[in-house]
Coordinates of N, CA, C and O in Angstrom, one line a residue:
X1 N 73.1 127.1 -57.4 CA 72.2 126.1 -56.8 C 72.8 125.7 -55.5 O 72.0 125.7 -54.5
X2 N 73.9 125.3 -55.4 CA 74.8 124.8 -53.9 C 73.9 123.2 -54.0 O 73.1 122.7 -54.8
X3 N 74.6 123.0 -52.7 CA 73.5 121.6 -52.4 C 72.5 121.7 -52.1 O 72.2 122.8 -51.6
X4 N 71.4 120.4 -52.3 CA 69.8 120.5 -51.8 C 70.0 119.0 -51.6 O 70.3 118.2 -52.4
X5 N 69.8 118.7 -50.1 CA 70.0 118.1 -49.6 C 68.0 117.1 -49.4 O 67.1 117.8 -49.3
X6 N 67.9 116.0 -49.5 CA 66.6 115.5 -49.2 C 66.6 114.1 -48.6 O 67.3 113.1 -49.0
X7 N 65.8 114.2 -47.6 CA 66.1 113.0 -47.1 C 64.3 112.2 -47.0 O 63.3 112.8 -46.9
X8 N 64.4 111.0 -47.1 CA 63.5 110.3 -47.3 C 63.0 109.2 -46.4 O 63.7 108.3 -46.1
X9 N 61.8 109.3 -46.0 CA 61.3 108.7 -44.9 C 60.3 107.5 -45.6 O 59.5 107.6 -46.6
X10 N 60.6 106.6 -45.1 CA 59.6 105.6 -45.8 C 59.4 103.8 -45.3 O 60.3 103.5 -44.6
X11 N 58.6 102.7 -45.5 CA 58.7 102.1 -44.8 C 59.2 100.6 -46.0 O 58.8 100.2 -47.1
X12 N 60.2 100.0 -45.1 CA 60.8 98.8 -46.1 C 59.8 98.4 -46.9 O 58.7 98.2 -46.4
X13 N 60.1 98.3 -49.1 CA 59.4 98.2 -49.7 C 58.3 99.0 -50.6 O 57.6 98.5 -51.5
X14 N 58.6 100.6 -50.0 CA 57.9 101.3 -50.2 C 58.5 101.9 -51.6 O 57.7 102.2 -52.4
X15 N 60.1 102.0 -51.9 CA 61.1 102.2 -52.9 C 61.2 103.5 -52.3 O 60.7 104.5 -52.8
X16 N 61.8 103.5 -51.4 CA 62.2 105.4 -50.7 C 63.7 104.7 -51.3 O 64.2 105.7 -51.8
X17 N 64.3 103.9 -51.4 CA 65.4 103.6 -52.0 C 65.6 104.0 -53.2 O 66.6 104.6 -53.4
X18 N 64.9 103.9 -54.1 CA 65.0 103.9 -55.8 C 64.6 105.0 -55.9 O 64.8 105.7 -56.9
X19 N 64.0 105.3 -55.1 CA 63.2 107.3 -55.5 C 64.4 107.8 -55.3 O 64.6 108.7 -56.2
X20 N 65.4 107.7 -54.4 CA 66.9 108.6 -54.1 C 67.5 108.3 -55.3 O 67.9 109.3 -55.9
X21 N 67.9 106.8 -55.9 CA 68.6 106.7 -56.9 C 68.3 107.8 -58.3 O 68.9 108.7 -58.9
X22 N 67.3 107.2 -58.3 CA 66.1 107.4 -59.8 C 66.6 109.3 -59.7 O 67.3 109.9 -60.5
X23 N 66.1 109.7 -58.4 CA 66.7 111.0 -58.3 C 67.7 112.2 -58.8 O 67.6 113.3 -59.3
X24 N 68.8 111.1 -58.2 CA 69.9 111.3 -57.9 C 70.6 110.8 -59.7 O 71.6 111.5 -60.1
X25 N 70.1 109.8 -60.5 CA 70.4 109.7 -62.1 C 69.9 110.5 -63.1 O 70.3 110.6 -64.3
X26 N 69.0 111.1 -62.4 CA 68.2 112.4 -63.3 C 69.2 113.8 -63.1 O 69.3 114.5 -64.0
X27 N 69.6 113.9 -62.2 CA 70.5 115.0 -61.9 C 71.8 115.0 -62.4 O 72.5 115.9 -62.7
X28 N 71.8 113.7 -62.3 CA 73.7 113.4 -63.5 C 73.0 113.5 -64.5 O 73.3 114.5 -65.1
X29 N 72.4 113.0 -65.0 CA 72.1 113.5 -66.5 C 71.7 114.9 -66.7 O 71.4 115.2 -67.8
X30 N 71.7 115.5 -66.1 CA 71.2 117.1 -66.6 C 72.8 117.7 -66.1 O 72.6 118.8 -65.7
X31 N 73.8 117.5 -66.0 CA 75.2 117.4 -65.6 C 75.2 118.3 -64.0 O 75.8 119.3 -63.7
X32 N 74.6 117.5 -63.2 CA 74.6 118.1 -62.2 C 75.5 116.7 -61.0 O 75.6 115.6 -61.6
X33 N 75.8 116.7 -60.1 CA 76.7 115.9 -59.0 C 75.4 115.8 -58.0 O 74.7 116.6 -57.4
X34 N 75.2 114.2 -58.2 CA 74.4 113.8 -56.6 C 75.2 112.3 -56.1 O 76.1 111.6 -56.5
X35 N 74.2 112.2 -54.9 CA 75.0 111.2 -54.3 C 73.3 110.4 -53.6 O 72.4 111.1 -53.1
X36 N 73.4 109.1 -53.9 CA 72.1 108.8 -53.2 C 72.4 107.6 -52.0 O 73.5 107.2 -52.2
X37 N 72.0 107.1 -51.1 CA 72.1 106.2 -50.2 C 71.2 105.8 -49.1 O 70.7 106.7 -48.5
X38 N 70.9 104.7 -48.6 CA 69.8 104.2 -47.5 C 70.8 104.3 -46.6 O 72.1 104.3 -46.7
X39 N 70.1 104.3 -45.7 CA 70.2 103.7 -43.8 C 68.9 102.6 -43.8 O 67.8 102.7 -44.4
X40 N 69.4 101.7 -43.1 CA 68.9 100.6 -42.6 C 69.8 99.4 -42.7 O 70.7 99.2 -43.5
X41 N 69.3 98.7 -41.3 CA 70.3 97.6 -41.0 C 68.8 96.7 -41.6 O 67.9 96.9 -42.4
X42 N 69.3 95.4 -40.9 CA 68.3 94.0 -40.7 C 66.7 94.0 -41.0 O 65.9 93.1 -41.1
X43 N 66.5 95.8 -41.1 CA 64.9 95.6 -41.1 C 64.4 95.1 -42.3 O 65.0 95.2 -43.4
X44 N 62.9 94.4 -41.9 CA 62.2 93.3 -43.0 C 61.6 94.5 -43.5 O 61.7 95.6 -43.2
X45 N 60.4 93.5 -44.9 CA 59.4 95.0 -45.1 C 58.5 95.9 -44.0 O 58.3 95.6 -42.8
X46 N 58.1 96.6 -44.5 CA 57.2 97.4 -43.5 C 58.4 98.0 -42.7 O 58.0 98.9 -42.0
X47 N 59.4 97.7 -42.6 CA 59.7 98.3 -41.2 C 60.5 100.0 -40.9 O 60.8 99.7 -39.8
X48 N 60.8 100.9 -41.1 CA 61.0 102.5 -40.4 C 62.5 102.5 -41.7 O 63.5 101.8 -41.3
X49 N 62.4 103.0 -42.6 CA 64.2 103.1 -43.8 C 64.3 104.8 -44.1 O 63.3 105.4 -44.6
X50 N 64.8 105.1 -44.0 CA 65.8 106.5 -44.4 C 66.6 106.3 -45.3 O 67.3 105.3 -45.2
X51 N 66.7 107.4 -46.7 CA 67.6 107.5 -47.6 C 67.6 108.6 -48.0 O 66.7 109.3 -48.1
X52 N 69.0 108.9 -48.3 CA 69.3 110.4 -48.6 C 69.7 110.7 -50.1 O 69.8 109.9 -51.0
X53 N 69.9 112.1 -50.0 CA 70.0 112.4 -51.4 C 70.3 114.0 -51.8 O 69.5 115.0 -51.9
X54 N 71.5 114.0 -52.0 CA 72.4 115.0 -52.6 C 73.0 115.5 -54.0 O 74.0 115.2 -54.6
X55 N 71.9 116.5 -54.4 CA 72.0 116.8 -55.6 C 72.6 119.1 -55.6 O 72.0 120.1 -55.1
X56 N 74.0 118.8 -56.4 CA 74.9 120.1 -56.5 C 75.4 120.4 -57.6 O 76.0 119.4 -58.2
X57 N 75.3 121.3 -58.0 CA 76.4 121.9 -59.5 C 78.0 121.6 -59.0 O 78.8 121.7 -60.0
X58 N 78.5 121.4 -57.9 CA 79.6 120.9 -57.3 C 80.0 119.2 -57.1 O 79.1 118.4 -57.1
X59 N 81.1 118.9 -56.9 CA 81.5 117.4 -56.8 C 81.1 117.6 -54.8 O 81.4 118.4 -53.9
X60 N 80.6 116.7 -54.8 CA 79.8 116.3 -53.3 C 80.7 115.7 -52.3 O 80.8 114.4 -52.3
X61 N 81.4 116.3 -51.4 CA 82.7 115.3 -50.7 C 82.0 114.5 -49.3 O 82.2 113.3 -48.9
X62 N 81.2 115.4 -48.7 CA 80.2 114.8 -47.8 C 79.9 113.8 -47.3 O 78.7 113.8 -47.4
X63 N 80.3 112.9 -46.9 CA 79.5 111.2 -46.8 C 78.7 110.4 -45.4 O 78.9 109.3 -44.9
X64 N 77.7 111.6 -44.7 CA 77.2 111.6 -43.7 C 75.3 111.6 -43.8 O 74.7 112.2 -44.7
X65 N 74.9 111.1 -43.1 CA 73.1 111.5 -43.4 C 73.3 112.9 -43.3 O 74.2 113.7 -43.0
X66 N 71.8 113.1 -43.9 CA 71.2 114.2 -44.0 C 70.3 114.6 -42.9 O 69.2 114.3 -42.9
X67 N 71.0 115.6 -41.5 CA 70.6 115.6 -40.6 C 69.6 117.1 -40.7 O 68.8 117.2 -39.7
X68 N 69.4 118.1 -41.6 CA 69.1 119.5 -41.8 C 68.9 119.7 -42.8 O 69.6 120.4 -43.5
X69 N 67.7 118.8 -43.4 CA 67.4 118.7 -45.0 C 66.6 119.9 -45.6 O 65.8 120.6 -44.9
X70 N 67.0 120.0 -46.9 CA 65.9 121.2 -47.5 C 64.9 120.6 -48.0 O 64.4 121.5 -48.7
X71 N 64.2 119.3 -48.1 CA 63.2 118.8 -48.1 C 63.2 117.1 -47.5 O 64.2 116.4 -47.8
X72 N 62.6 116.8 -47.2 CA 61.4 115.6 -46.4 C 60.4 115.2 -47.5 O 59.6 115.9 -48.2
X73 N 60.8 113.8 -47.4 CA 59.6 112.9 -48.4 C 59.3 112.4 -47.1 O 60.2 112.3 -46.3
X74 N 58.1 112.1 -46.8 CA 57.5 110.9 -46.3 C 56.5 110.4 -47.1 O 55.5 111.0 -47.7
X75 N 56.8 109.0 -47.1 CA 56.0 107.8 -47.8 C 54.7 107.6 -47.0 O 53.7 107.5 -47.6
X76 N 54.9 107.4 -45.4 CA 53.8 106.8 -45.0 C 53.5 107.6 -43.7 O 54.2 107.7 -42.7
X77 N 52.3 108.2 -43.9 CA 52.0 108.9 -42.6 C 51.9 108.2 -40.9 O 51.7 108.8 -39.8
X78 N 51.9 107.3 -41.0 CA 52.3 106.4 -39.7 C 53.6 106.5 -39.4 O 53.9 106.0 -38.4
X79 N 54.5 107.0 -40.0 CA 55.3 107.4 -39.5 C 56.1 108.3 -38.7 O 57.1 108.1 -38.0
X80 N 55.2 109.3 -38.9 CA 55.2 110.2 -37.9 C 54.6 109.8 -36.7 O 54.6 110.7 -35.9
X81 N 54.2 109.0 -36.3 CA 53.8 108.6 -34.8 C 55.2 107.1 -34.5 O 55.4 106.6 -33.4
X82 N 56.0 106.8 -35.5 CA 56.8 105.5 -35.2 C 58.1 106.4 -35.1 O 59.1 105.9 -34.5
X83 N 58.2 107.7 -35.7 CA 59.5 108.1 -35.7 C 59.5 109.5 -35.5 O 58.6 109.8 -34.8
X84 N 60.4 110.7 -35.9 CA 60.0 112.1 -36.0 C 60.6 112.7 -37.9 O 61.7 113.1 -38.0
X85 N 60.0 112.7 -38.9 CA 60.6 112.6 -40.1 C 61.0 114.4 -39.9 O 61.8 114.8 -40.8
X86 N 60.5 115.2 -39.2 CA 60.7 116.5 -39.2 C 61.6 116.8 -38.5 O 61.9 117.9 -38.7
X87 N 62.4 116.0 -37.6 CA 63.8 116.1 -37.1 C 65.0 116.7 -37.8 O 65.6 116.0 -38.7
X88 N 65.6 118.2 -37.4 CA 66.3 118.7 -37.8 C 65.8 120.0 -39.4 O 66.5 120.8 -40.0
X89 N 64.5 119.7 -39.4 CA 64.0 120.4 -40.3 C 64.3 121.8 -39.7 O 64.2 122.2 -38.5
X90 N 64.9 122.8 -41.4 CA 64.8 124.2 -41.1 C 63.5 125.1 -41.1 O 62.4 124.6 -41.0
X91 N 63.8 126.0 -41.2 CA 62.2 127.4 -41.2 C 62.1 126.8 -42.5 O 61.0 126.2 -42.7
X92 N 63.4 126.8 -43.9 CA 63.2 126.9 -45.0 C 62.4 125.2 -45.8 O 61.7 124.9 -46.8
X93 N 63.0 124.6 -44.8 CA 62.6 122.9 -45.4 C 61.2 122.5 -46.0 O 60.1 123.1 -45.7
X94 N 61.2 121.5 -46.9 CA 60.2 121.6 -47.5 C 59.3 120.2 -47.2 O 60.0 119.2 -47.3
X95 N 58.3 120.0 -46.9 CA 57.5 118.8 -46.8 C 57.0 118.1 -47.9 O 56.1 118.7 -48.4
X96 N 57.3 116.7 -48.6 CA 56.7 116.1 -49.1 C 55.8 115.1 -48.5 O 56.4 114.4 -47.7
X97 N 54.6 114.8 -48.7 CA 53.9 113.8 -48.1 C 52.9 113.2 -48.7 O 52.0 113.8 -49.3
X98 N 53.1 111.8 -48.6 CA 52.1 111.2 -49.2 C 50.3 111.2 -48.5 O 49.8 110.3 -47.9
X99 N 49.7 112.4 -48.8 CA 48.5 112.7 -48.4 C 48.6 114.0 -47.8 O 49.4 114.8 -48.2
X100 N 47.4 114.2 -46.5 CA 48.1 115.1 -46.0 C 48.2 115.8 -44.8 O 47.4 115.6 -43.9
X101 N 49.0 116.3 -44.9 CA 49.6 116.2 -43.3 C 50.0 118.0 -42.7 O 50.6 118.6 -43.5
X102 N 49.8 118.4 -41.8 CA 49.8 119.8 -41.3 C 50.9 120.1 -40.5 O 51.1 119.8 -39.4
X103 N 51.7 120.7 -41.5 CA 53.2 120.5 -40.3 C 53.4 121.6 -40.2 O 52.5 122.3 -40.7
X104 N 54.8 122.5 -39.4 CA 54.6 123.8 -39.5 C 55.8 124.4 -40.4 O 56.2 125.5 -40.2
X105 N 56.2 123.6 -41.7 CA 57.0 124.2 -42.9 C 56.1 123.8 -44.0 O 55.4 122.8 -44.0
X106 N 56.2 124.7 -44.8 CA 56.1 124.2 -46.5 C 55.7 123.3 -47.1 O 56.6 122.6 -47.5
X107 N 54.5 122.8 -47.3 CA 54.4 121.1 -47.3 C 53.7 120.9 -48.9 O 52.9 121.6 -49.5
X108 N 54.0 120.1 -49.1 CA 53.7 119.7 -50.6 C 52.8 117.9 -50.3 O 53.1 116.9 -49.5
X109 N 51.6 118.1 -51.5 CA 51.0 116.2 -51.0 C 50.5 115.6 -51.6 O 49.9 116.3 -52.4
X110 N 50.3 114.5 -52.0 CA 49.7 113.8 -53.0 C 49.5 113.0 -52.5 O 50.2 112.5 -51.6
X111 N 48.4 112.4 -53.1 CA 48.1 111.1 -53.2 C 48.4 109.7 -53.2 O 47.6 108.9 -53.5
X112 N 49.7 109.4 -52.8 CA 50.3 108.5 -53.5 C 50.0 107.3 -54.0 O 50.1 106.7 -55.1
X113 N 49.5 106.9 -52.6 CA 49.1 105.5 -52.4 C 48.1 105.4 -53.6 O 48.4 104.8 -54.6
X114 N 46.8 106.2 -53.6 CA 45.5 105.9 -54.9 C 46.0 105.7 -56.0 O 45.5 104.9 -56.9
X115 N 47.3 106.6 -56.3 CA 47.6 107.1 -57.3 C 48.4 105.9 -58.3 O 48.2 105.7 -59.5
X116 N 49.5 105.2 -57.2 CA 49.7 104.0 -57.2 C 49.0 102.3 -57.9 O 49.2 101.5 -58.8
X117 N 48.2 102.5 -56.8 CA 47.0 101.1 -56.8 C 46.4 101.5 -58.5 O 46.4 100.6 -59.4
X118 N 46.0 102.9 -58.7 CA 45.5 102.6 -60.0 C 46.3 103.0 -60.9 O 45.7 102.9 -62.0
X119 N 47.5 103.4 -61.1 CA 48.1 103.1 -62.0 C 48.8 102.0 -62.5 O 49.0 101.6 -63.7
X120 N 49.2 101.5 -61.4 CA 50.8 100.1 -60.9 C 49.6 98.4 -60.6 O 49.7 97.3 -61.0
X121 N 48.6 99.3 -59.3 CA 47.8 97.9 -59.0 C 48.5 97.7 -57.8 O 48.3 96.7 -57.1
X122 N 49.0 98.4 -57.6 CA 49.8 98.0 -56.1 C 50.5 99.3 -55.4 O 51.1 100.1 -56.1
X123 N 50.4 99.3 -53.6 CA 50.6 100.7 -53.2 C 52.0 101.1 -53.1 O 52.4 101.6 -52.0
X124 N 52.9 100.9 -54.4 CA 54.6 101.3 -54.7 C 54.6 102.5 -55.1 O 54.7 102.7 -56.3
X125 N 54.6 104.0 -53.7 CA 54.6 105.1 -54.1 C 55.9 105.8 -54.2 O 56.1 107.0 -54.2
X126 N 56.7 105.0 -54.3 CA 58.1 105.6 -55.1 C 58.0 106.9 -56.0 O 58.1 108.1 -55.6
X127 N 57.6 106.4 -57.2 CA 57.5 106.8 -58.9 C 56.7 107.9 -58.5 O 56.9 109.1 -58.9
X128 N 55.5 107.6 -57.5 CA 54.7 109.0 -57.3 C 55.4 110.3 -56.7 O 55.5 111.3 -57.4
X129 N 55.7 110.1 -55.5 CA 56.8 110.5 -54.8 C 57.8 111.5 -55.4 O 58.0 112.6 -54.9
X130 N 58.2 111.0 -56.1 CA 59.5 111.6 -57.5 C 58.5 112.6 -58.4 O 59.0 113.7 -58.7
X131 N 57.5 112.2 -58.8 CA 56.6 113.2 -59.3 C 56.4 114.7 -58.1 O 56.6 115.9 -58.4
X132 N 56.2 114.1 -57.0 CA 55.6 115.6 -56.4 C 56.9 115.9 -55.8 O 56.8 117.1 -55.6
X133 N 58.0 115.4 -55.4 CA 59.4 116.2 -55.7 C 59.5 116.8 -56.8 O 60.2 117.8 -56.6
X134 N 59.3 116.8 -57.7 CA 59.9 117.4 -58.6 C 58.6 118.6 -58.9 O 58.8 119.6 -59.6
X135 N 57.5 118.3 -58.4 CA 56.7 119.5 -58.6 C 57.4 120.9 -57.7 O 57.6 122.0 -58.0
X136 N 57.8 120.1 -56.5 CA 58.1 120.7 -55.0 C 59.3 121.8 -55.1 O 59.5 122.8 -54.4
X137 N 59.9 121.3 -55.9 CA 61.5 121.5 -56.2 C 61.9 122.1 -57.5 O 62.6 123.1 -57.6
X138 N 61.4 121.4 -58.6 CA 62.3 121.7 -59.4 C 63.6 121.3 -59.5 O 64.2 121.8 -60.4
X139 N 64.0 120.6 -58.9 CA 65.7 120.2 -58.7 C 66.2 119.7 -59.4 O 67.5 119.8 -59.5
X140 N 64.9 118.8 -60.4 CA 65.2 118.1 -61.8 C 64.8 118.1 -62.9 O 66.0 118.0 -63.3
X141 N 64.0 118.2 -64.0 CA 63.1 118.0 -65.0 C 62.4 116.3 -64.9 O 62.9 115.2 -64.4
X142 N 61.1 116.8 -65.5 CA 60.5 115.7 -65.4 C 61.3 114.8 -66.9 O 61.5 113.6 -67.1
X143 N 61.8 115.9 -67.7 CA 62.4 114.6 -69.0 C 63.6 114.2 -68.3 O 63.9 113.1 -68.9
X144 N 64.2 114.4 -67.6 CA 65.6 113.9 -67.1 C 65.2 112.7 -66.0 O 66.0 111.9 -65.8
X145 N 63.8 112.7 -65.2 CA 63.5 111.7 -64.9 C 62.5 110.5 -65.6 O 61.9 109.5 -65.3
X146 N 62.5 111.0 -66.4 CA 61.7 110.1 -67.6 C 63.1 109.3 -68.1 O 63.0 108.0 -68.2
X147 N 64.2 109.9 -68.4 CA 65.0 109.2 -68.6 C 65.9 108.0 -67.5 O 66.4 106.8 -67.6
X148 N 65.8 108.9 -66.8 CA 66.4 107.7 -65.5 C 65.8 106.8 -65.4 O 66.3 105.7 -65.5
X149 N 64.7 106.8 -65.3 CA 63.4 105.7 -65.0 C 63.9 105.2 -66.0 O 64.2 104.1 -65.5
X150 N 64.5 105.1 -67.5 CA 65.0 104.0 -68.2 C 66.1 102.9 -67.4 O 66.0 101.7 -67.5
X151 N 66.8 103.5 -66.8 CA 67.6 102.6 -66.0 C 67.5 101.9 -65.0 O 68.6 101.6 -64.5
X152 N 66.2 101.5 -64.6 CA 65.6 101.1 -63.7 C 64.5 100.0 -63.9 O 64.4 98.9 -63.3
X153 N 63.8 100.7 -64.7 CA 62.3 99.7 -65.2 C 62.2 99.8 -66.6 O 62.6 100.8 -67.3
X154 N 61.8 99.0 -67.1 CA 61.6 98.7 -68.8 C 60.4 98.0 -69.5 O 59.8 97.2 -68.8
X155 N 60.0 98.3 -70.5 CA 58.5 98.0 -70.8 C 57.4 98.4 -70.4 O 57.2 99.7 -70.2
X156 N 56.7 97.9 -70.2 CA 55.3 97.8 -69.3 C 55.5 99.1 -68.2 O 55.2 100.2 -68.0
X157 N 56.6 97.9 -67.5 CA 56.4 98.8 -66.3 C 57.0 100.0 -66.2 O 56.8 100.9 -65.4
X158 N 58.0 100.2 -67.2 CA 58.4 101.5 -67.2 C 57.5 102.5 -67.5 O 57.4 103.5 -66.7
X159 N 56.7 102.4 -68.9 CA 55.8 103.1 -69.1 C 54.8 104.1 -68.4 O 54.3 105.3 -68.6
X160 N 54.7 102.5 -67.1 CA 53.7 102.8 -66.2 C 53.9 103.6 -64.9 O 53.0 104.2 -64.4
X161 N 55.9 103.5 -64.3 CA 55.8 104.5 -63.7 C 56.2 106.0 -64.2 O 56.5 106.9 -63.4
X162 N 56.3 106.1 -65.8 CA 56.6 107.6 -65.9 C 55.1 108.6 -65.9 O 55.0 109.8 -65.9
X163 N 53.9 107.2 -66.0 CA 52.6 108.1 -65.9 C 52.3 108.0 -65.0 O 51.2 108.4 -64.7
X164 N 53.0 107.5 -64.0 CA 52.3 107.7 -62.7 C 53.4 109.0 -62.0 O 52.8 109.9 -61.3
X165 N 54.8 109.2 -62.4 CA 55.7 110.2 -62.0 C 54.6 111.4 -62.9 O 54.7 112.6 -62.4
X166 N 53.9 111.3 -63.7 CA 53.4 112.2 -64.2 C 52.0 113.0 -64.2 O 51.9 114.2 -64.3
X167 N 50.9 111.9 -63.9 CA 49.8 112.3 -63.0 C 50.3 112.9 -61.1 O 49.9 113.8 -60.4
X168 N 51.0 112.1 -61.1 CA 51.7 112.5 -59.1 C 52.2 114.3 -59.6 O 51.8 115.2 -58.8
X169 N 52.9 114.7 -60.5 CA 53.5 115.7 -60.7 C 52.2 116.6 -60.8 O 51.9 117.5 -59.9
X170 N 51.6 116.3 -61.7 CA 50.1 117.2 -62.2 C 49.4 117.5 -60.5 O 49.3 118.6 -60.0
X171 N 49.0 116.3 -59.7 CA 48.1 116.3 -58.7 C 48.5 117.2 -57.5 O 47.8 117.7 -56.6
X172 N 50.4 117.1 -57.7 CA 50.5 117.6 -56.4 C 50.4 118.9 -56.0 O 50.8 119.8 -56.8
X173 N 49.7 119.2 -54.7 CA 49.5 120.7 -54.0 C 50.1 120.9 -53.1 O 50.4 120.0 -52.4
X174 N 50.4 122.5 -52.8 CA 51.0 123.2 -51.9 C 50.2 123.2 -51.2 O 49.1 123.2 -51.7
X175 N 50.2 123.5 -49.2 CA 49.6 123.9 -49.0 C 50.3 125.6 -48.1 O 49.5 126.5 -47.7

């Protein structure tokens, strides 16, 4: 496997934070080595956050961003006009996006936002996100993030984002 490096583009609030964790706990539980972490200083919500995410069959010594990722989440398509989320992307890199977007690697898309509002009631496309990673990739099982999601959310809302990690999984397309 080696490392698979992913870095996450997303805007304060959006949980590009918890999608790296949630990630990054699904992969220790299947006894794999990751490592999850944000960038961002002082920004409020709404505002431009990066978090990375390092998942290897090896112990991970690394402790730098992810400048030449093998896949890109983006949360919010406005972002590509506030920042460059395809910076450093290889031939091989893979595109996640919430919707969709024409880039010139490998791009994977979903819905998130809809998917969100009607499952959640509100546009927290984290849980979605993690669904179409994991369509994208493979990097984890969906039961090993069903499980992580225990460590995170409980009840109600847990419920609600492993059907939303689960319709997002179903919906998402290559293009």
């Amino acid at each position: 496997m080696g490392v698979v490096e992913i870095r996450f583009h997303g805007r304060g609030g959006q949980g590009m934070v918890t999608a790296a964790q949630v990630l990054a706990t699904a992969a220790i539980l299947e006894g794999k080595y990751a490592q999850a972490f944000p960038e961002f200083g002082p920004e409020r919500r709404g505002a431009p956050v990066k978090s990375y995410l390092r998942i290897s069959d090896r112990p991970i010594y690394i402790r730098e961003p992810v400048l030449h990722p093998d896949v890109i989440v983006v949360a919010d398509q406005s972002l590509f006009g506030a920042e460059n989320p395809l910076e450093g992307a290889k031939d091989t890199s893979i595109l996640v996006v919430n919707g969709v977007y024409k880039a010139p690697i490998k791009t994977y898309y979903v819905d998130a936002t809809t998917l969100a509002i009607k499952v959640l009631g509100r546009p927290i496309v984290n849980t979605a996100l993690i669904g179409a990673v994991v369509k994208a990739t493979g990097v984890v099982s969906l039961e090993a993030v069903a499980e992580a999601l225990k460590k995170y959310f409980t009840g109600r809302l847990y419920d609600l984002n492993v059907k939303l990690v689960q319709m997002a999984y179903q919906e998402t397309v290559g293009l």
